[in-house]
Amino acid sequence: MMRHRIAATLALSHLATPLGAQASDISTHVLDLAQGVGGADIPATLERKDAAGNWTRVATARTDGNGRIRSFGEGIDTPPGIYRISFDMTAYTGSAAKPFFPEISVTFRADEAKAHYHVPVVVSPYGYSSYRGN
């Protein structure tokens, strides 16, 4: 009897955790347009907006030597929804001591389950832009 319960639980376990099965892959890249290099060692926070409109931290990471965050970590849950990546530009060694934009936040929609969302940010001393990369 116990074996049948365990087998039934395992058979239905994918129904109990659909979010992990439908996770999107999110990455980013900071490109310093003024210096022509990737923005190294910039802290970034990935957040998800819940149904009530509140932001919940999903993960944090730092850009690598080329300005990339290829993954915010193994096993993080990123189901379809609205996300925000915030970059702490005060920690960027390639910027001025007091950057004009001390924090850059990019909000985007990730609607496709199992899709890859690459959200680069191109920065310069007095401006920035973002787009959906690949």
Short mmCIF file of N, CA and C in Angstrom, two decimals:
data_model
loop_
_atom_site.label_atom_id
_atom_site.label_comp_id
_atom_site.label_asym_id
_atom_site.label_seq_id
_atom_site.Cartn_x
_atom_site.Cartn_y
_atom_site.Cartn_z
N MET A 1 0.82 -1.19 0.00
CA MET A 1 0.00 0.00 0.00
C MET A 1 0.87 1.26 0.00
N MET A 2 1.93 1.26 0.84
CA MET A 2 2.82 2.41 0.92
C MET A 2 3.53 2.65 -0.42
N ARG A 3 3.93 1.59 -1.10
CA ARG A 3 4.60 1.72 -2.41
C ARG A 3 3.69 2.41 -3.41
N HIS A 4 2.40 2.09 -3.38
CA HIS A 4 1.46 2.69 -4.32
C HIS A 4 1.29 4.19 -4.04
N ARG A 5 1.30 4.57 -2.77
CA ARG A 5 1.20 6.00 -2.42
C ARG A 5 2.44 6.75 -2.89
N ILE A 6 3.61 6.16 -2.67
CA ILE A 6 4.85 6.80 -3.10
C ILE A 6 4.88 6.92 -4.61
N ALA A 7 4.51 5.87 -5.31
CA ALA A 7 4.49 5.91 -6.77
C ALA A 7 3.50 6.95 -7.28
N ALA A 8 2.35 7.05 -6.66
CA ALA A 8 1.36 8.04 -7.07
C ALA A 8 1.86 9.46 -6.79
N THR A 9 2.51 9.65 -5.66
CA THR A 9 3.07 10.96 -5.33
C THR A 9 4.14 11.36 -6.33
N LEU A 10 5.04 10.45 -6.67
CA LEU A 10 6.08 10.75 -7.64
C LEU A 10 5.49 11.02 -9.02
N ALA A 11 4.48 10.29 -9.40
CA ALA A 11 3.86 10.46 -10.71
C ALA A 11 3.19 11.82 -10.82
N LEU A 12 2.68 12.36 -9.72
CA LEU A 12 1.99 13.64 -9.73
C LEU A 12 2.86 14.81 -9.30
N SER A 13 4.10 14.56 -8.92
CA SER A 13 4.95 15.61 -8.35
C SER A 13 5.19 16.75 -9.33
N HIS A 14 5.22 16.47 -10.64
CA HIS A 14 5.42 17.54 -11.60
C HIS A 14 4.24 18.51 -11.62
N LEU A 15 3.06 18.05 -11.22
CA LEU A 15 1.90 18.93 -11.17
C LEU A 15 1.97 19.86 -9.97
N ALA A 16 2.63 19.44 -8.93
CA ALA A 16 2.72 20.25 -7.72
C ALA A 16 3.77 21.35 -7.84
N THR A 17 4.70 21.23 -8.79
CA THR A 17 5.77 22.22 -8.93
C THR A 17 5.88 22.70 -10.37
N PRO A 18 4.81 23.26 -10.94
CA PRO A 18 4.88 23.67 -12.33
C PRO A 18 5.80 24.84 -12.58
N LEU A 19 6.06 25.69 -11.58
CA LEU A 19 6.90 26.85 -11.80
C LEU A 19 8.32 26.47 -12.18
N GLY A 20 8.90 25.52 -11.50
CA GLY A 20 10.25 25.10 -11.83
C GLY A 20 10.34 24.50 -13.22
N ALA A 21 9.29 23.82 -13.63
CA ALA A 21 9.28 23.20 -14.95
C ALA A 21 9.10 24.24 -16.05
N GLN A 22 8.58 25.40 -15.69
CA GLN A 22 8.32 26.44 -16.68
C GLN A 22 9.26 27.63 -16.52
N ALA A 23 10.40 27.42 -15.95
CA ALA A 23 11.32 28.52 -15.67
C ALA A 23 11.94 29.08 -16.93
N SER A 24 12.09 30.40 -16.95
CA SER A 24 12.80 31.09 -18.01
C SER A 24 14.25 31.23 -17.59
N ASP A 25 15.11 31.45 -18.56
CA ASP A 25 16.54 31.68 -18.30
C ASP A 25 16.79 33.17 -18.49
N ILE A 26 17.34 33.84 -17.48
CA ILE A 26 17.56 35.29 -17.55
C ILE A 26 19.04 35.58 -17.38
N SER A 27 19.57 36.38 -18.30
CA SER A 27 20.97 36.81 -18.23
C SER A 27 21.04 38.29 -18.58
N THR A 28 22.21 38.89 -18.36
CA THR A 28 22.38 40.31 -18.66
C THR A 28 23.84 40.59 -19.02
N HIS A 29 24.08 41.79 -19.49
CA HIS A 29 25.41 42.21 -19.91
C HIS A 29 25.45 43.72 -19.80
N VAL A 30 26.45 44.27 -19.13
CA VAL A 30 26.62 45.72 -19.06
C VAL A 30 27.77 46.09 -20.00
N LEU A 31 27.47 46.96 -20.96
CA LEU A 31 28.46 47.40 -21.94
C LEU A 31 28.75 48.87 -21.72
N ASP A 32 30.00 49.20 -21.46
CA ASP A 32 30.42 50.58 -21.23
C ASP A 32 30.77 51.18 -22.60
N LEU A 33 29.89 51.98 -23.14
CA LEU A 33 30.05 52.56 -24.46
C LEU A 33 31.20 53.55 -24.52
N ALA A 34 31.42 54.30 -23.45
CA ALA A 34 32.47 55.32 -23.42
C ALA A 34 33.86 54.70 -23.46
N GLN A 35 34.03 53.54 -22.81
CA GLN A 35 35.34 52.91 -22.76
C GLN A 35 35.48 51.74 -23.73
N GLY A 36 34.34 51.30 -24.29
CA GLY A 36 34.36 50.20 -25.24
C GLY A 36 34.65 48.84 -24.61
N VAL A 37 34.22 48.65 -23.37
CA VAL A 37 34.44 47.39 -22.65
C VAL A 37 33.18 46.99 -21.89
N GLY A 38 33.17 45.76 -21.42
CA GLY A 38 32.11 45.31 -20.54
C GLY A 38 32.31 45.90 -19.16
N GLY A 39 31.23 46.20 -18.48
CA GLY A 39 31.30 46.76 -17.13
C GLY A 39 31.51 45.66 -16.11
N ALA A 40 32.74 45.54 -15.63
CA ALA A 40 33.10 44.45 -14.71
C ALA A 40 32.71 44.75 -13.27
N ASP A 41 32.36 43.70 -12.54
CA ASP A 41 32.13 43.72 -11.10
C ASP A 41 31.00 44.64 -10.65
N ILE A 42 29.92 44.68 -11.40
CA ILE A 42 28.76 45.49 -11.06
C ILE A 42 27.72 44.60 -10.37
N PRO A 43 27.31 44.93 -9.16
CA PRO A 43 26.26 44.14 -8.49
C PRO A 43 24.92 44.34 -9.18
N ALA A 44 24.18 43.24 -9.32
CA ALA A 44 22.85 43.30 -9.93
C ALA A 44 21.89 42.45 -9.12
N THR A 45 20.66 42.93 -9.01
CA THR A 45 19.61 42.23 -8.28
C THR A 45 18.47 41.93 -9.25
N LEU A 46 18.05 40.68 -9.27
CA LEU A 46 16.92 40.25 -10.08
C LEU A 46 15.72 40.12 -9.16
N GLU A 47 14.60 40.77 -9.53
CA GLU A 47 13.37 40.73 -8.73
C GLU A 47 12.19 40.37 -9.63
N ARG A 48 11.16 39.80 -9.01
CA ARG A 48 9.92 39.45 -9.71
C ARG A 48 8.77 40.20 -9.04
N LYS A 49 7.83 40.69 -9.85
CA LYS A 49 6.66 41.40 -9.33
C LYS A 49 5.55 40.39 -9.09
N ASP A 50 4.96 40.43 -7.88
CA ASP A 50 3.88 39.49 -7.58
C ASP A 50 2.53 40.09 -7.97
N ALA A 51 1.47 39.32 -7.78
CA ALA A 51 0.12 39.73 -8.18
C ALA A 51 -0.34 41.00 -7.46
N ALA A 52 0.18 41.24 -6.27
CA ALA A 52 -0.20 42.43 -5.50
C ALA A 52 0.61 43.67 -5.90
N GLY A 53 1.60 43.48 -6.80
CA GLY A 53 2.42 44.60 -7.24
C GLY A 53 3.68 44.81 -6.43
N ASN A 54 3.98 43.89 -5.54
CA ASN A 54 5.19 43.98 -4.71
C ASN A 54 6.34 43.26 -5.40
N TRP A 55 7.55 43.76 -5.17
CA TRP A 55 8.74 43.15 -5.75
C TRP A 55 9.37 42.18 -4.75
N THR A 56 9.75 41.01 -5.23
CA THR A 56 10.41 39.99 -4.42
C THR A 56 11.76 39.67 -5.03
N ARG A 57 12.79 39.70 -4.20
CA ARG A 57 14.14 39.38 -4.69
C ARG A 57 14.20 37.92 -5.08
N VAL A 58 14.72 37.67 -6.28
CA VAL A 58 14.91 36.31 -6.78
C VAL A 58 16.36 35.89 -6.58
N ALA A 59 17.29 36.79 -6.93
CA ALA A 59 18.72 36.46 -6.83
C ALA A 59 19.55 37.73 -6.99
N THR A 60 20.81 37.63 -6.58
CA THR A 60 21.78 38.69 -6.82
C THR A 60 23.02 38.06 -7.46
N ALA A 61 23.75 38.88 -8.19
CA ALA A 61 24.99 38.42 -8.83
C ALA A 61 25.83 39.65 -9.16
N ARG A 62 27.07 39.41 -9.58
CA ARG A 62 27.97 40.48 -10.03
C ARG A 62 28.41 40.17 -11.44
N THR A 63 28.58 41.21 -12.24
CA THR A 63 29.06 40.99 -13.60
C THR A 63 30.48 40.45 -13.56
N ASP A 64 30.82 39.61 -14.54
CA ASP A 64 32.17 39.06 -14.61
C ASP A 64 33.12 40.08 -15.26
N GLY A 65 34.31 39.68 -15.57
CA GLY A 65 35.31 40.56 -16.16
C GLY A 65 34.92 41.15 -17.50
N ASN A 66 33.99 40.51 -18.19
CA ASN A 66 33.49 41.01 -19.47
C ASN A 66 32.15 41.72 -19.35
N GLY A 67 31.70 41.92 -18.12
CA GLY A 67 30.45 42.63 -17.89
C GLY A 67 29.21 41.76 -17.97
N ARG A 68 29.38 40.44 -17.98
CA ARG A 68 28.24 39.53 -18.15
C ARG A 68 27.80 38.85 -16.85
N ILE A 69 26.52 38.62 -16.78
CA ILE A 69 25.96 37.68 -15.81
C ILE A 69 25.24 36.66 -16.67
N ARG A 70 25.86 35.52 -16.83
CA ARG A 70 25.31 34.47 -17.69
C ARG A 70 24.14 33.76 -17.02
N SER A 71 24.13 33.76 -15.69
CA SER A 71 23.06 33.11 -14.94
C SER A 71 23.00 33.75 -13.56
N PHE A 72 21.81 33.89 -13.05
CA PHE A 72 21.64 34.40 -11.69
C PHE A 72 21.69 33.28 -10.66
N GLY A 73 22.02 32.06 -11.10
CA GLY A 73 22.20 30.95 -10.17
C GLY A 73 21.42 29.72 -10.57
N GLU A 74 21.93 28.60 -10.16
CA GLU A 74 21.26 27.33 -10.41
C GLU A 74 20.04 27.20 -9.52
N GLY A 75 18.98 26.67 -10.08
CA GLY A 75 17.81 26.35 -9.29
C GLY A 75 16.92 27.52 -8.90
N ILE A 76 17.18 28.73 -9.45
CA ILE A 76 16.28 29.83 -9.11
C ILE A 76 14.99 29.66 -9.91
N ASP A 77 13.90 30.13 -9.36
CA ASP A 77 12.59 29.97 -9.95
C ASP A 77 12.22 31.24 -10.71
N THR A 78 12.14 31.16 -12.04
CA THR A 78 11.80 32.31 -12.86
C THR A 78 10.66 31.97 -13.82
N PRO A 79 9.45 31.79 -13.27
CA PRO A 79 8.29 31.51 -14.13
C PRO A 79 7.93 32.76 -14.93
N PRO A 80 7.06 32.64 -15.93
CA PRO A 80 6.62 33.83 -16.66
C PRO A 80 6.10 34.89 -15.71
N GLY A 81 6.41 36.15 -16.02
CA GLY A 81 5.97 37.26 -15.18
C GLY A 81 6.72 38.53 -15.51
N ILE A 82 6.63 39.49 -14.62
CA ILE A 82 7.32 40.77 -14.78
C ILE A 82 8.52 40.77 -13.86
N TYR A 83 9.67 41.14 -14.42
CA TYR A 83 10.94 41.11 -13.71
C TYR A 83 11.61 42.47 -13.78
N ARG A 84 12.55 42.67 -12.85
CA ARG A 84 13.35 43.89 -12.83
C ARG A 84 14.78 43.49 -12.48
N ILE A 85 15.72 44.04 -13.23
CA ILE A 85 17.14 43.90 -12.88
C ILE A 85 17.62 45.30 -12.50
N SER A 86 18.18 45.42 -11.30
CA SER A 86 18.73 46.70 -10.82
C SER A 86 20.23 46.57 -10.70
N PHE A 87 20.94 47.54 -11.27
CA PHE A 87 22.40 47.56 -11.28
C PHE A 87 22.90 48.67 -10.36
N ASP A 88 23.81 48.35 -9.47
CA ASP A 88 24.42 49.34 -8.57
C ASP A 88 25.65 49.91 -9.27
N MET A 89 25.46 51.01 -9.98
CA MET A 89 26.55 51.58 -10.77
C MET A 89 27.60 52.28 -9.92
N THR A 90 27.33 52.52 -8.64
CA THR A 90 28.33 53.15 -7.77
C THR A 90 29.50 52.20 -7.51
N ALA A 91 29.29 50.91 -7.71
CA ALA A 91 30.35 49.93 -7.47
C ALA A 91 31.21 49.68 -8.71
N TYR A 92 30.84 50.26 -9.84
CA TYR A 92 31.57 50.04 -11.08
C TYR A 92 32.87 50.83 -11.08
N THR A 93 33.97 50.14 -11.16
CA THR A 93 35.29 50.80 -11.11
C THR A 93 35.59 51.61 -12.37
N GLY A 94 34.90 51.33 -13.47
CA GLY A 94 35.14 52.06 -14.70
C GLY A 94 34.37 53.37 -14.77
N SER A 95 33.51 53.62 -13.80
CA SER A 95 32.70 54.85 -13.84
C SER A 95 33.36 55.94 -13.01
N ALA A 96 32.81 57.13 -13.11
CA ALA A 96 33.29 58.24 -12.28
C ALA A 96 32.96 57.94 -10.82
N ALA A 97 33.58 58.68 -9.92
CA ALA A 97 33.36 58.46 -8.49
C ALA A 97 31.89 58.65 -8.13
N LYS A 98 31.21 59.56 -8.81
CA LYS A 98 29.80 59.81 -8.56
C LYS A 98 29.06 59.72 -9.90
N PRO A 99 28.65 58.51 -10.28
CA PRO A 99 27.97 58.37 -11.57
C PRO A 99 26.65 59.14 -11.59
N PHE A 100 26.31 59.69 -12.75
CA PHE A 100 25.07 60.44 -12.90
C PHE A 100 23.86 59.55 -12.62
N PHE A 101 23.93 58.27 -13.06
CA PHE A 101 22.89 57.29 -12.77
C PHE A 101 23.47 56.28 -11.78
N PRO A 102 23.31 56.50 -10.48
CA PRO A 102 23.89 55.60 -9.49
C PRO A 102 23.24 54.21 -9.49
N GLU A 103 21.99 54.15 -9.93
CA GLU A 103 21.30 52.87 -10.05
C GLU A 103 20.54 52.85 -11.36
N ILE A 104 20.63 51.75 -12.06
CA ILE A 104 19.87 51.56 -13.29
C ILE A 104 18.97 50.36 -13.08
N SER A 105 17.68 50.55 -13.30
CA SER A 105 16.72 49.46 -13.18
C SER A 105 16.01 49.27 -14.51
N VAL A 106 15.96 48.02 -14.94
CA VAL A 106 15.29 47.68 -16.19
C VAL A 106 14.19 46.69 -15.86
N THR A 107 12.95 47.06 -16.19
CA THR A 107 11.79 46.21 -15.95
C THR A 107 11.35 45.61 -17.28
N PHE A 108 11.07 44.30 -17.27
CA PHE A 108 10.70 43.62 -18.51
C PHE A 108 9.73 42.49 -18.23
N ARG A 109 9.06 42.07 -19.28
CA ARG A 109 8.08 40.98 -19.19
C ARG A 109 8.69 39.72 -19.80
N ALA A 110 8.63 38.63 -19.06
CA ALA A 110 9.09 37.32 -19.53
C ALA A 110 7.87 36.41 -19.59
N ASP A 111 7.25 36.35 -20.76
CA ASP A 111 5.99 35.62 -20.92
C ASP A 111 6.15 34.17 -21.35
N GLU A 112 7.26 33.85 -21.99
CA GLU A 112 7.42 32.52 -22.55
C GLU A 112 8.13 31.59 -21.57
N ALA A 113 7.47 30.50 -21.23
CA ALA A 113 8.10 29.51 -20.35
C ALA A 113 9.27 28.88 -21.09
N LYS A 114 10.32 28.61 -20.38
CA LYS A 114 11.53 27.97 -20.90
C LYS A 114 12.25 28.80 -21.96
N ALA A 115 11.95 30.09 -22.06
CA ALA A 115 12.63 30.97 -23.01
C ALA A 115 13.87 31.56 -22.38
N HIS A 116 14.79 32.04 -23.21
CA HIS A 116 15.97 32.74 -22.71
C HIS A 116 15.73 34.24 -22.87
N TYR A 117 15.89 34.97 -21.79
CA TYR A 117 15.76 36.42 -21.81
C TYR A 117 17.12 37.02 -21.47
N HIS A 118 17.73 37.64 -22.47
CA HIS A 118 19.00 38.32 -22.27
C HIS A 118 18.70 39.82 -22.32
N VAL A 119 19.00 40.52 -21.22
CA VAL A 119 18.64 41.92 -21.07
C VAL A 119 19.90 42.75 -20.87
N PRO A 120 20.56 43.14 -21.97
CA PRO A 120 21.78 43.95 -21.85
C PRO A 120 21.47 45.41 -21.54
N VAL A 121 22.46 46.08 -20.95
CA VAL A 121 22.37 47.51 -20.69
C VAL A 121 23.64 48.15 -21.26
N VAL A 122 23.45 49.15 -22.11
CA VAL A 122 24.56 49.91 -22.68
C VAL A 122 24.61 51.21 -21.90
N VAL A 123 25.77 51.50 -21.30
CA VAL A 123 25.90 52.68 -20.45
C VAL A 123 26.94 53.65 -21.01
N SER A 124 26.72 54.91 -20.71
CA SER A 124 27.70 55.96 -20.99
C SER A 124 27.62 56.92 -19.81
N PRO A 125 28.50 57.90 -19.71
CA PRO A 125 28.49 58.75 -18.52
C PRO A 125 27.13 59.42 -18.22
N TYR A 126 26.37 59.77 -19.24
CA TYR A 126 25.12 60.48 -18.99
C TYR A 126 23.92 59.84 -19.67
N GLY A 127 23.98 58.54 -19.90
CA GLY A 127 22.86 57.88 -20.52
C GLY A 127 22.99 56.37 -20.48
N TYR A 128 21.88 55.69 -20.75
CA TYR A 128 21.89 54.24 -20.85
C TYR A 128 20.70 53.79 -21.68
N SER A 129 20.78 52.59 -22.22
CA SER A 129 19.65 52.01 -22.93
C SER A 129 19.69 50.50 -22.75
N SER A 130 18.58 49.87 -23.07
CA SER A 130 18.47 48.43 -22.94
C SER A 130 17.63 47.88 -24.08
N TYR A 131 17.72 46.59 -24.29
CA TYR A 131 16.97 45.92 -25.34
C TYR A 131 16.94 44.45 -25.02
N ARG A 132 16.10 43.69 -25.74
CA ARG A 132 16.11 42.23 -25.57
C ARG A 132 17.15 41.66 -26.51
N GLY A 133 18.18 41.10 -25.94
CA GLY A 133 19.24 40.50 -26.72
C GLY A 133 18.98 39.02 -26.95
N ASN A 134 20.02 38.35 -27.42
CA ASN A 134 19.88 36.90 -27.63
C ASN A 134 21.09 36.16 -27.10
#
